[in-house]
Short mmCIF file of C-alpha atoms in Angstrom, two decimals:
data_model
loop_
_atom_site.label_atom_id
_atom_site.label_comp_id
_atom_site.label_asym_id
_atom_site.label_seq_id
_atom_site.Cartn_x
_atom_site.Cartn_y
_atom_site.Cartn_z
CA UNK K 1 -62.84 65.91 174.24
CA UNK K 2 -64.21 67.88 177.30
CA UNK K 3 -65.82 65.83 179.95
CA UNK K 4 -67.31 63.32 180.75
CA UNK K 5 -70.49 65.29 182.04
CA UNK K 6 -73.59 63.75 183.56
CA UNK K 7 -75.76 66.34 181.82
CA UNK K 8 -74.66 69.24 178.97
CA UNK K 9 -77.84 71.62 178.44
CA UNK K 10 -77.76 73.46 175.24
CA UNK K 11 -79.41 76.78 175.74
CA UNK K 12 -79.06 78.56 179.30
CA UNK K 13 -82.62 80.69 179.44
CA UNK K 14 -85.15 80.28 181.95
CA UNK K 15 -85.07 76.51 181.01
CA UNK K 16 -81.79 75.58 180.71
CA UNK K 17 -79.95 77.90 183.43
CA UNK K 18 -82.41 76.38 186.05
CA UNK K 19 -82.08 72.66 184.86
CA UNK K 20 -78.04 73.11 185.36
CA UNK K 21 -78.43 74.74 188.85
CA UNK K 22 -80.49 72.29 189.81
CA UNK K 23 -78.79 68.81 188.49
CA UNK K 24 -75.69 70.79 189.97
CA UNK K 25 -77.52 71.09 193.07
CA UNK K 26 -78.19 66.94 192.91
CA UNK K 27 -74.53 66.27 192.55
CA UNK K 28 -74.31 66.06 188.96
CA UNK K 29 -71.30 67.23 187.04
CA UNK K 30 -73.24 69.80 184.46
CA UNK K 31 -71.75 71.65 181.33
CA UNK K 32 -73.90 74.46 179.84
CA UNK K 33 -73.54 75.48 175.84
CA UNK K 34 -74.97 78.91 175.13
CA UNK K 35 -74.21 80.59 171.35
CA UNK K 36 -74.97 84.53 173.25
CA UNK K 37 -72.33 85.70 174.53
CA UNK K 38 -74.38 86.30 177.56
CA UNK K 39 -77.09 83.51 179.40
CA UNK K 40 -80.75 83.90 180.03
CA UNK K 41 -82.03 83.36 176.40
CA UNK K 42 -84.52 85.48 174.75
CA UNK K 43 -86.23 86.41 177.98
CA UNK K 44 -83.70 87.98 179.61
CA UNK K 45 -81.55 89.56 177.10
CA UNK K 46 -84.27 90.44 174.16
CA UNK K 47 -87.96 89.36 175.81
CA UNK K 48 -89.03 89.62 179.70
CA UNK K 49 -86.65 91.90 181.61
CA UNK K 50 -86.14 94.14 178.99
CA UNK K 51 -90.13 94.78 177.96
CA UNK K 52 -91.02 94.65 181.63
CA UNK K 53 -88.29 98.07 182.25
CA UNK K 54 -89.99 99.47 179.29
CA UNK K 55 -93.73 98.66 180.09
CA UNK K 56 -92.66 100.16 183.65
CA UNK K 57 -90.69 103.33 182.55
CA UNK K 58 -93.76 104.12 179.78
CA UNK K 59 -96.35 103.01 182.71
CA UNK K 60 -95.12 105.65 185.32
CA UNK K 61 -94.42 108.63 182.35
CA UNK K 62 -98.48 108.29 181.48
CA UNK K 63 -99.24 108.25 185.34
CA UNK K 64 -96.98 111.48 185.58
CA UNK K 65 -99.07 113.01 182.75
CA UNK K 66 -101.77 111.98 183.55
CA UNK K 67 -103.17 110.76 186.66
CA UNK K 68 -100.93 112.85 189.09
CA UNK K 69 -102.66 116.06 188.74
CA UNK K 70 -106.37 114.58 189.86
CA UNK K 71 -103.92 113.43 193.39
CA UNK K 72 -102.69 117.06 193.84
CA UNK K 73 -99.30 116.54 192.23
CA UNK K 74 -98.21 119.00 189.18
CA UNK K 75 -95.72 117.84 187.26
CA UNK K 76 -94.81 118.35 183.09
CA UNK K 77 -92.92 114.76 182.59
CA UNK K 78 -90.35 114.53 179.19
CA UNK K 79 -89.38 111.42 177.63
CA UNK K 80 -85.36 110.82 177.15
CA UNK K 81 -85.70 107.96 175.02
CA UNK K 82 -81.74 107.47 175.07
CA UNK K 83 -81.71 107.49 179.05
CA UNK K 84 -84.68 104.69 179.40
CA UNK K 85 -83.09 102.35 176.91
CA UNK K 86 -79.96 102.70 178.90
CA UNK K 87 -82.37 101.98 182.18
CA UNK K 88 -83.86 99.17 180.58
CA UNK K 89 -80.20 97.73 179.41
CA UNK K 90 -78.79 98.30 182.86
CA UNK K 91 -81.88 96.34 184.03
CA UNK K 92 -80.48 93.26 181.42
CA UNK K 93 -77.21 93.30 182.48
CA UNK K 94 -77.77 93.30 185.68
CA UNK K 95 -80.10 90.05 185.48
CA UNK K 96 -77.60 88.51 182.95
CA UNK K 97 -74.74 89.18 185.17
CA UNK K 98 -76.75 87.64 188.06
CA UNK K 99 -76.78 84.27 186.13
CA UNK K 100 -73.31 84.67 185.39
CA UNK K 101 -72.58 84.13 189.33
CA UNK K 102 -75.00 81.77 190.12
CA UNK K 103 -73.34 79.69 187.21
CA UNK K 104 -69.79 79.90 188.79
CA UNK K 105 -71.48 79.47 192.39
CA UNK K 106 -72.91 76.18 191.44
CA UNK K 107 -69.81 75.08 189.77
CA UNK K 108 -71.22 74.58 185.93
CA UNK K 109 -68.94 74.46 183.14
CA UNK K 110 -69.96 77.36 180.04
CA UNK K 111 -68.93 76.89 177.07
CA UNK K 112 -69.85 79.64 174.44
CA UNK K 113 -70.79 78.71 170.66
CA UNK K 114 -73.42 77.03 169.09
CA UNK K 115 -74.09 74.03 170.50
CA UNK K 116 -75.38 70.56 168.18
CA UNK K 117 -75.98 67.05 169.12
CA UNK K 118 -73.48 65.00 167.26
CA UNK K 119 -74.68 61.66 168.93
CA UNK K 120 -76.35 60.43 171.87
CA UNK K 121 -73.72 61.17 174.36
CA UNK K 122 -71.83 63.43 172.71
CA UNK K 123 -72.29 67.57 171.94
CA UNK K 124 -70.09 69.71 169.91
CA UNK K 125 -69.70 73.66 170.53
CA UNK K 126 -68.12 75.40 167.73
CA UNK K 127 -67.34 79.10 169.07
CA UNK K 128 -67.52 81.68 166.93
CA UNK K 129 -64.10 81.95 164.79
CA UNK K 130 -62.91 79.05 166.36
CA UNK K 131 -62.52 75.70 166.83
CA UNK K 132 -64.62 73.03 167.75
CA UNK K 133 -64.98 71.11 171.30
CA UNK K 134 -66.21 67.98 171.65
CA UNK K 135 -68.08 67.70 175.04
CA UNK K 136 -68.55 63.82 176.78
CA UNK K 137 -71.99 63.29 179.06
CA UNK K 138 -74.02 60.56 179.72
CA UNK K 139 -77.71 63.43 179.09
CA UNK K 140 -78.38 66.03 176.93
CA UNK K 141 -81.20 68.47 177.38
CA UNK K 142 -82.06 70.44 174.61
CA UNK K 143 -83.33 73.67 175.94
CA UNK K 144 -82.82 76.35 173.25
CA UNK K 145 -86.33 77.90 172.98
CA UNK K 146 -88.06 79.69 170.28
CA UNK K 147 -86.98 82.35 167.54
CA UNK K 148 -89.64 85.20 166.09
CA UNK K 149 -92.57 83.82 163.71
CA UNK K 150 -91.90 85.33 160.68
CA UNK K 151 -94.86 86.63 157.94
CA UNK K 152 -94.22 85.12 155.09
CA UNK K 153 -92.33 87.54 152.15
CA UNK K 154 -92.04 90.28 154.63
CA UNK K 155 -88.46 91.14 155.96
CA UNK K 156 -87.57 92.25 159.03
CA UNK K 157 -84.94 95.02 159.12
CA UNK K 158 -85.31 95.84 162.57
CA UNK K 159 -85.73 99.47 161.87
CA UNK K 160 -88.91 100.02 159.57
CA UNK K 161 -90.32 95.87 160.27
CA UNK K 162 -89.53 94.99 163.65
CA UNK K 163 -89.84 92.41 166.08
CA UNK K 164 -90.10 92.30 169.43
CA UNK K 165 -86.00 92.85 169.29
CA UNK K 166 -85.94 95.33 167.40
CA UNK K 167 -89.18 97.31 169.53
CA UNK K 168 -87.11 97.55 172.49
CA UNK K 169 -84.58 99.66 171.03
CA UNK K 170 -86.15 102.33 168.17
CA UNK K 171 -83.89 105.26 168.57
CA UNK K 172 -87.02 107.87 168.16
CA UNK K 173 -90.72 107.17 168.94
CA UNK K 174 -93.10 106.95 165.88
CA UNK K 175 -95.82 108.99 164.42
CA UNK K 176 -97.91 105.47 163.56
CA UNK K 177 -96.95 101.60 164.27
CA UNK K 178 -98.84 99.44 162.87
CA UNK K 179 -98.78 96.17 165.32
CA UNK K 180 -99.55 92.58 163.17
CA UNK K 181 -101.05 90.27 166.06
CA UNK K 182 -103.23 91.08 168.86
CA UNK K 183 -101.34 88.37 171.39
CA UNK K 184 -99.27 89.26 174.53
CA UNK K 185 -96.25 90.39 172.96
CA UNK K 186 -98.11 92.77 170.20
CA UNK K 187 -100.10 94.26 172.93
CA UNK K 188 -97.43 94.85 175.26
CA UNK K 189 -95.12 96.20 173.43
CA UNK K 190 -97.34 98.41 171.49
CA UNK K 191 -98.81 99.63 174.62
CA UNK K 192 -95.28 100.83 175.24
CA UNK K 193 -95.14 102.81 172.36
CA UNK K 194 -98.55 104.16 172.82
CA UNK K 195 -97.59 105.37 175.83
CA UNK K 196 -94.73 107.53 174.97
CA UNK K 197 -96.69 109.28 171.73
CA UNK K 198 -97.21 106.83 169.15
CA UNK K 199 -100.32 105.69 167.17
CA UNK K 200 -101.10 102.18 167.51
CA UNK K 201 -103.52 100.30 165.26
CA UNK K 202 -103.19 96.66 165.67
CA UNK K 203 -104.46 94.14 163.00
CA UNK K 204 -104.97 90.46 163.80
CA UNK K 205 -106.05 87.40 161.68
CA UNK K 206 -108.42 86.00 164.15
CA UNK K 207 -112.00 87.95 165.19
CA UNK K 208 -110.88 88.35 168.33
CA UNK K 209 -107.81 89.78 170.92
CA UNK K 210 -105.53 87.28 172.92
CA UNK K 211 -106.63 83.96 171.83
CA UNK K 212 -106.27 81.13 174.40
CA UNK K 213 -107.25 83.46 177.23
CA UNK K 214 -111.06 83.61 178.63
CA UNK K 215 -112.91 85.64 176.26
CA UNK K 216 -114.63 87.56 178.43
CA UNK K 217 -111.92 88.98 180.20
CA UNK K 218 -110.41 89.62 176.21
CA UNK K 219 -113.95 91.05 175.69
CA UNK K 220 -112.97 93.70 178.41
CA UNK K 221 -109.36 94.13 177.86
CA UNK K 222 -110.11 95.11 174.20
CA UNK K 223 -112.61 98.10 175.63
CA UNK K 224 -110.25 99.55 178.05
CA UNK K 225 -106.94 99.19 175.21
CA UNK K 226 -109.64 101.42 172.95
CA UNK K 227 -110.16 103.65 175.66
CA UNK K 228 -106.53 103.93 175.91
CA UNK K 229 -106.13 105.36 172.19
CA UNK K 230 -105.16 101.91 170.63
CA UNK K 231 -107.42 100.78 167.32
CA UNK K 232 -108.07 97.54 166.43
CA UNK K 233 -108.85 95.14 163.05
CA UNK K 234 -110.23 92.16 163.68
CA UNK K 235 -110.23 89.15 161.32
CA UNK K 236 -107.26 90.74 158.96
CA UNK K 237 -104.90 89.20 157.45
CA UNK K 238 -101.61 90.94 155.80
CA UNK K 239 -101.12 90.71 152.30
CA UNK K 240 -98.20 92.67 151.11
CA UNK K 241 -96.21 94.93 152.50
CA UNK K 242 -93.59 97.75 150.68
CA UNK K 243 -91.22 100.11 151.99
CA UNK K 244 -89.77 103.52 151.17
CA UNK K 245 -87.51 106.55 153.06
CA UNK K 246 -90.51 106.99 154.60
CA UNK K 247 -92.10 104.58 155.84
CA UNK K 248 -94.30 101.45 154.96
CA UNK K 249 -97.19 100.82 152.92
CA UNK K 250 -99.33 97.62 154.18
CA UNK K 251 -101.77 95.92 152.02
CA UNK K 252 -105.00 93.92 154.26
CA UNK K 253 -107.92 92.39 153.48
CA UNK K 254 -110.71 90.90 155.66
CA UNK K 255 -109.19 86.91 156.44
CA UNK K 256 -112.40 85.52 155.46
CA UNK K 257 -111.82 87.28 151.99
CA UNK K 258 -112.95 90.83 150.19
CA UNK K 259 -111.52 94.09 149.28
CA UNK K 260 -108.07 95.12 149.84
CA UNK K 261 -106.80 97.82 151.34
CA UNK K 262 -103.26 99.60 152.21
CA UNK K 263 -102.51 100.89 155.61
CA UNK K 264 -99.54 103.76 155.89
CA UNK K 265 -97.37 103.56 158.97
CA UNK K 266 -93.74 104.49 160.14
CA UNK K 267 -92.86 101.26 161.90
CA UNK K 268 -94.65 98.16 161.61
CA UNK K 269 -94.16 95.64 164.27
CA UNK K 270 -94.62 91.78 163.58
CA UNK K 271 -95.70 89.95 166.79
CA UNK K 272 -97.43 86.91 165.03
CA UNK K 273 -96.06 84.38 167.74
CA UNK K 274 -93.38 82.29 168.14
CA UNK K 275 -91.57 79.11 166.47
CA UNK K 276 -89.16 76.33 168.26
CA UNK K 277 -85.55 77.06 167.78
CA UNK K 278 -84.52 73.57 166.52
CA UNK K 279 -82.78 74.39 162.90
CA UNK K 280 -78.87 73.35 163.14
CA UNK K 281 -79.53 70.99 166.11
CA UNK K 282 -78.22 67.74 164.56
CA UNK K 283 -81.84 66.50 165.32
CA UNK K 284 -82.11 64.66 161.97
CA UNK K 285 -78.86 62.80 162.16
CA UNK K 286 -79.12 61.73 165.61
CA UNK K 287 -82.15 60.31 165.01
CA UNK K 288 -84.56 62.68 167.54
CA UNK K 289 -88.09 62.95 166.07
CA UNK K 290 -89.92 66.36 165.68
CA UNK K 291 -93.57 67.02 164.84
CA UNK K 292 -95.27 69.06 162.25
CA UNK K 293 -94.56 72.20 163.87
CA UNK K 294 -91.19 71.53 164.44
CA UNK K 295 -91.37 70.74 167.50
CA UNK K 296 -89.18 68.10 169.54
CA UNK K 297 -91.32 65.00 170.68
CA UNK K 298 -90.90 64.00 174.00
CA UNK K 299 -92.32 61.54 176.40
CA UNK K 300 -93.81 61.96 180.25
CA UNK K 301 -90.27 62.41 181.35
CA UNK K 302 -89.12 64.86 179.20
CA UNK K 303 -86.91 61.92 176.99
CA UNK K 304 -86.99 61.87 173.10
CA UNK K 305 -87.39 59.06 171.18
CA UNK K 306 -83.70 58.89 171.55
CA UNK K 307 -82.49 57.33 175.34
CA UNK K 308 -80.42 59.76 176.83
CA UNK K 309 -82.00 63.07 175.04
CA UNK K 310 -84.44 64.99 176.31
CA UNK K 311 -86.11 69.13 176.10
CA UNK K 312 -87.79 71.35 177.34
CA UNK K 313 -89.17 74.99 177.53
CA UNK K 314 -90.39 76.23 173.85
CA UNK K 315 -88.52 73.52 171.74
CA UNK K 316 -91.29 70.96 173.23
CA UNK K 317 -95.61 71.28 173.01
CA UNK K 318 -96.83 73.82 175.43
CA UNK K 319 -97.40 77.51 176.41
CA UNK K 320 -94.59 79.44 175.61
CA UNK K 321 -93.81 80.84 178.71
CA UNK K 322 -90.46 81.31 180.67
CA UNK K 323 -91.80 80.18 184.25
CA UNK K 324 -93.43 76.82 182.16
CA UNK K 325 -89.24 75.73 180.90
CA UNK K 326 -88.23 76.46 184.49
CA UNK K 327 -90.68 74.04 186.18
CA UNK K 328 -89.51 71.39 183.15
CA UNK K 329 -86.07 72.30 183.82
CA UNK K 330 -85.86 71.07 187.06
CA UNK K 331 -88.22 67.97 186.82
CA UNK K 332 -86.14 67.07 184.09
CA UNK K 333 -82.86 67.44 186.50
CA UNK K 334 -84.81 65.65 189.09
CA UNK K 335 -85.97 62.98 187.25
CA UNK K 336 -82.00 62.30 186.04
CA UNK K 337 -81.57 62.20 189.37
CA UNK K 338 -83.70 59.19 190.29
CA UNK K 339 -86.22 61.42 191.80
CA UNK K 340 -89.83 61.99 190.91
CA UNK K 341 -89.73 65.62 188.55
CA UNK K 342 -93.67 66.30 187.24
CA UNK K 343 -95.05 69.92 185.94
CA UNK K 344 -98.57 70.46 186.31
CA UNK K 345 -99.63 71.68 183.13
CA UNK K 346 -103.26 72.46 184.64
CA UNK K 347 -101.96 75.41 187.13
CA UNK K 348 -99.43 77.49 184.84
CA UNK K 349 -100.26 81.17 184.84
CA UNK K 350 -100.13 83.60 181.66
CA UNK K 351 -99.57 87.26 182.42
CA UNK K 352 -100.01 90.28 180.16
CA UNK K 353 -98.65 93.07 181.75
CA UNK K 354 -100.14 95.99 179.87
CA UNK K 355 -101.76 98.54 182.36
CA UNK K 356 -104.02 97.11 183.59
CA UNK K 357 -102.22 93.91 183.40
CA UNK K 358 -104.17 90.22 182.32
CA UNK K 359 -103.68 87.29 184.47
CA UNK K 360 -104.84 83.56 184.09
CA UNK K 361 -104.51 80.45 185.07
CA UNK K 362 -106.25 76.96 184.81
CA UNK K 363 -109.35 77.00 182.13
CA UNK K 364 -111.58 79.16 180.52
CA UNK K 365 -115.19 78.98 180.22
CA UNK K 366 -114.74 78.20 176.89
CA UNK K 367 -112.56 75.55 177.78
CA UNK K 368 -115.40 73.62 180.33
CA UNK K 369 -117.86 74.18 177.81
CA UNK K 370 -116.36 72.30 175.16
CA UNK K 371 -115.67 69.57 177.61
CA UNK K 372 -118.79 69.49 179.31
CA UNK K 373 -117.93 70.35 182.75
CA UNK K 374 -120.46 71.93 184.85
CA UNK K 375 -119.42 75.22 186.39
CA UNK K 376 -120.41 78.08 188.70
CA UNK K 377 -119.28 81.61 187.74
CA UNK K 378 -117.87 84.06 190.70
CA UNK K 379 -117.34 87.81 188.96
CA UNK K 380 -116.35 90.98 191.01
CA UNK K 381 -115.03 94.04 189.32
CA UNK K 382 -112.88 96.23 190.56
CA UNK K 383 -115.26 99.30 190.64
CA UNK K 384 -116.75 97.63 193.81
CA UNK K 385 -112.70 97.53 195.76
CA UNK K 386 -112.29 99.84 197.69
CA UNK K 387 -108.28 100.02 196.87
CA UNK K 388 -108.97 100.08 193.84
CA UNK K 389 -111.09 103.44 193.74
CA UNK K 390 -109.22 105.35 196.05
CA UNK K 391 -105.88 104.51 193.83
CA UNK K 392 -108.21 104.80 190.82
CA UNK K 393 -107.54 101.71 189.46
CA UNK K 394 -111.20 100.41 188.61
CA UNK K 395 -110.91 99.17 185.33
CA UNK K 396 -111.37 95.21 185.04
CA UNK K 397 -112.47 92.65 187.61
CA UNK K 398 -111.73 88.80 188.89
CA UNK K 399 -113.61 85.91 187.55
CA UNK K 400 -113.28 82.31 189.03
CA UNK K 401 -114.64 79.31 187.58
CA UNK K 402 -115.35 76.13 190.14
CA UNK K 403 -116.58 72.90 189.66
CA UNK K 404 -120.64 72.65 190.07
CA UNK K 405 -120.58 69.75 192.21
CA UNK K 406 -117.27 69.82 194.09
CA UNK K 407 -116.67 73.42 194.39
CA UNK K 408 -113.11 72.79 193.32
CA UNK K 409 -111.85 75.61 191.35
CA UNK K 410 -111.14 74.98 187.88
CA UNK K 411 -109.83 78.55 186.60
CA UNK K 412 -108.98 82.08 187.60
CA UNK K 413 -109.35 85.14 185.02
CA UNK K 414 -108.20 88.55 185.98
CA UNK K 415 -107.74 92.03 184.32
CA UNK K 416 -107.08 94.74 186.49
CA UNK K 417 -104.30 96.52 188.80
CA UNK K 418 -101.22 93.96 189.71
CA UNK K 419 -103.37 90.96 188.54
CA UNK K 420 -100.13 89.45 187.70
CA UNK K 421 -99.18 89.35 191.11
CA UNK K 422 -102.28 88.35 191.97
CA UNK K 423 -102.79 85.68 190.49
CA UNK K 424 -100.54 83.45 192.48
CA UNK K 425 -102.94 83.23 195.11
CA UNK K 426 -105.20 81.61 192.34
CA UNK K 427 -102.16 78.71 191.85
CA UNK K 428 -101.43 78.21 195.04
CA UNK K 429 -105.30 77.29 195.71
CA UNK K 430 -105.69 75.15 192.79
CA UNK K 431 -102.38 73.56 193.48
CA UNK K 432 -103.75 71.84 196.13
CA UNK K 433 -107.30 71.06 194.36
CA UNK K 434 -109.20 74.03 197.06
CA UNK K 435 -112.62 74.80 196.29
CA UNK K 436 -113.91 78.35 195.90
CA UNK K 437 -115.45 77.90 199.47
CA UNK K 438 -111.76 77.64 200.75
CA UNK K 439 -110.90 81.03 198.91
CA UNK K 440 -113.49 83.06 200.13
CA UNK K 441 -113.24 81.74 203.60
CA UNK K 442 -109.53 82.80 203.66
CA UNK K 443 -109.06 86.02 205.52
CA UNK K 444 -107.60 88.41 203.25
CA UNK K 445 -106.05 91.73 204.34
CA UNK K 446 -107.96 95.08 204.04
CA UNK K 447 -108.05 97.35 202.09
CA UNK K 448 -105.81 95.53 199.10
CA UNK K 449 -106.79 94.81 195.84
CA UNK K 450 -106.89 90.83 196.73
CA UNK K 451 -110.39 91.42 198.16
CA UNK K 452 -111.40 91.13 194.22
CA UNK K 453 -110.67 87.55 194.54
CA UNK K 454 -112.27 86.80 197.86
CA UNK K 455 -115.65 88.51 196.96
CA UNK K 456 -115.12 86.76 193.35
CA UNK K 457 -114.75 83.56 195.64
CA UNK K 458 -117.83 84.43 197.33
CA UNK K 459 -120.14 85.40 194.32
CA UNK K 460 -119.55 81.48 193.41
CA UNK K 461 -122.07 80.97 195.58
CA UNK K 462 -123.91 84.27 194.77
CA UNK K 463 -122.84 85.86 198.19
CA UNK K 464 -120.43 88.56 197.80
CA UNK K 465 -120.60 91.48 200.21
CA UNK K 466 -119.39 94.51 198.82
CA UNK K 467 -121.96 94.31 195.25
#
């Protein structure tokens, strides 16, 4: 038996590698059980980094094509398909490797296998091929985050079905993809694809694109993907689905029922969301309780039902985002540690970064008008920046949603250039409870594309100056 520990976290991504360095940081003696043979999870090694190199690489090769000439710059860009994917996995390792040190620097203990929670107290690793380690600690913070939804009867081969895996590494770019699911991941990724040639139709269940995020600003975002070249179906479900040598044949039909119809493509990409990796955990026999959706229950402070277990990150209720299991990860460390650890769950952003990227945080109208809260609306597009129109980046603009009697502001919706950037400004406000008053009266730096939010500020009170 290896120990004892104070903590073991199973699962090192953005959750669980920050909860060690942190409870390391506090003094604690930490182990860390990860069943890659690298850390960082899904984001870094399958998710994040690696779609962020692509949506980059694919981003600048359209700009090349495209908008250079209009600036006075010829140029005839050609994709090497087999050079970016070795940019974008240069890009992984390098982040991987980078957690690799900081785990050494803080002094954590890795172990490498999958990880299960034979009893409060106690965690066994069984590596692959060999044999198993019993590890001693007095927590245990399950951190292991979420696996791809599957459609149900469809299989993914990662060559002709895909997920979001297996579209970061198609060897040739496709005549048609068909993209199932109109969220962030569907819209990124086939916006990478897009990009570098392919036809994109995406088809999604619900009636409308990115649900969760302000419908106006999905209103928007939908025009200016269509614009782009991508098509949409809205309220379609998938039925069926058969492959050949050549490709697939997919079988829809409206979701509120009617006629069928098949859909030909070369690759079609699942991106229907996201479940909690909790399957092999030892949940059951140790007694931790999990909800419908599978799930793990936890309490204020991150604990099961079990003293001495807690999660985080995607394995617990809550946006499925990396920065989200890195704010739990160290309250959780910090609340082990006597001290008082607390995420505010009303000022976490969501990014989509397509070009031009989406960028939210706090609610949505349609959020304050299902619980009666009074609001003013502040809108200012980007037409009206003046960075914007001389980089000719106008598409989109900043919305910002404050209280009608105190002013405070309640939510921040973007789509435009580097909203997901920008958007941190919005946080930091709300953060500490600042009215739009306090945004606008901010002095902001000219000419940058922040002005958006200032004059957005400012049209709260119907006074912006440049519209």
């Amino acid at each position: 038996m290896a120990g004892p520990y104070d903590l073991v976290v199973i699962g090192t991504g953005p959750g669980g590698y920050v909860c060690a360095i942190r409870a390391s940081q506090l003094g604690m003696k930490v182990a860390v059980v990860e069943k890659r043979a690298t850390h960082g999870g899904t984001c870094l090694n399958v998710g994040c980094i690696p779609s962020k190199a692509l949506l980059h690489a694919s981003e600048l090769y359209e700009e090349a094509g495209h908008s250079f000439a209009a600036m006075g710059i010829e140029v005839t860009p050609k994709v090497d398909l087999e050079k970016m994917l070795a940019y974008k996995s240069e890009g992984v390792k390098g982040n991987v490797d980078g957690i690799d040190f900081l785990m050494k620097k803080n002094k954590i203990d890795t172990y490498h296998g999958v990880g299960r929670v034979a009893a409060p107290g106690k965690v066994t690793v069984t590596p692959e091929g060999g044999d198993a380690v019993e590890l001693e600690t007095k927590s245990i913070v399950i951190a292991t985050g979420s696996d791809v939804a599957k459609l149900p009867g469809i299989d993914i081969d990662e060559e002709q079905v895909i997920s979001s895996t297996g579209a970061l590494d198609l060897k040739s770019v496709p005549k048609k993809m068909l993209v199932v699911g109109a969220g962030v991941i569907g819209l990124e990724l086939g916006s990478v694809w897009r990009r570098l040639g392919a036809e994109v139709h995406v088809v999604e269940f619900l009636d409308r694109i990115i649900p969760g995020m302000d419908l106006d600003v999905a209103k928007q975002f939908q025009k200016i993907l269509t614009k782009q070249g991508m098509t949409f179906e809205l309220g379609t479900k998938v039925t069926g689905l058969t492959k050949d040598g050549s490709g697939c044949k997919v079988t829809v039909e409206p979701a509120a029922g009617g006629e069928a119809k098949v859909i030909d493509a070369d690759v079609v990409l699942v991106a229907i969301g996201r479940t909690p990796y909790t399957e092999g955990l030892g949940l059951e026999d140790a007694g931790v309780a999990i909800d419908n959706r599978r799930r793990i229950i936890v309490d204020d402070h991150f604990q099961t039902n079990v003293p001495g277990i807690y999660a985080i990150g995607d394995v617990i209720a809550g946006p499925m985002l990396a920065h989200k299991a890195e704010d739990e990860g160290v309250a959780v460390a910090e609340i082990l540690s006597g001290q008082a650890g607390h995420v505010n769950y009303d000022v976490i952003p969501g990014v989509i970064y397509t070009n031009p990227e989406v960028a939210s945080v706090g609610k949505t109208e349609e959020e304050l008008k299902e619980a009666g809260v009074k609001y003013n609306v502040g809108k200012f597009p980007f037409m009206a920046n003046g960075r914007a129109k001389v980089n000719r980046t106008t598409d989109g603009f900043v919305k910002v949603l404050a209280d009608a009697t105190t002013d405070q502001v309640l939510g921040v919706h973007m789509v435009g250039p580097h909203v997901g950037e920008m958007i941190a400004e919005a946080a930091v406000i709300m953060e500490f409870g600042g009215s739009a008053e306090d945004l606008a009266r901010t002095c902001h730096a000219h000419p940058t594309l922040t002005e958006a939010v200032k004059e957005a500020a400012l049209a709260v009170d119907k006074r912006p100056i440049h519209m």
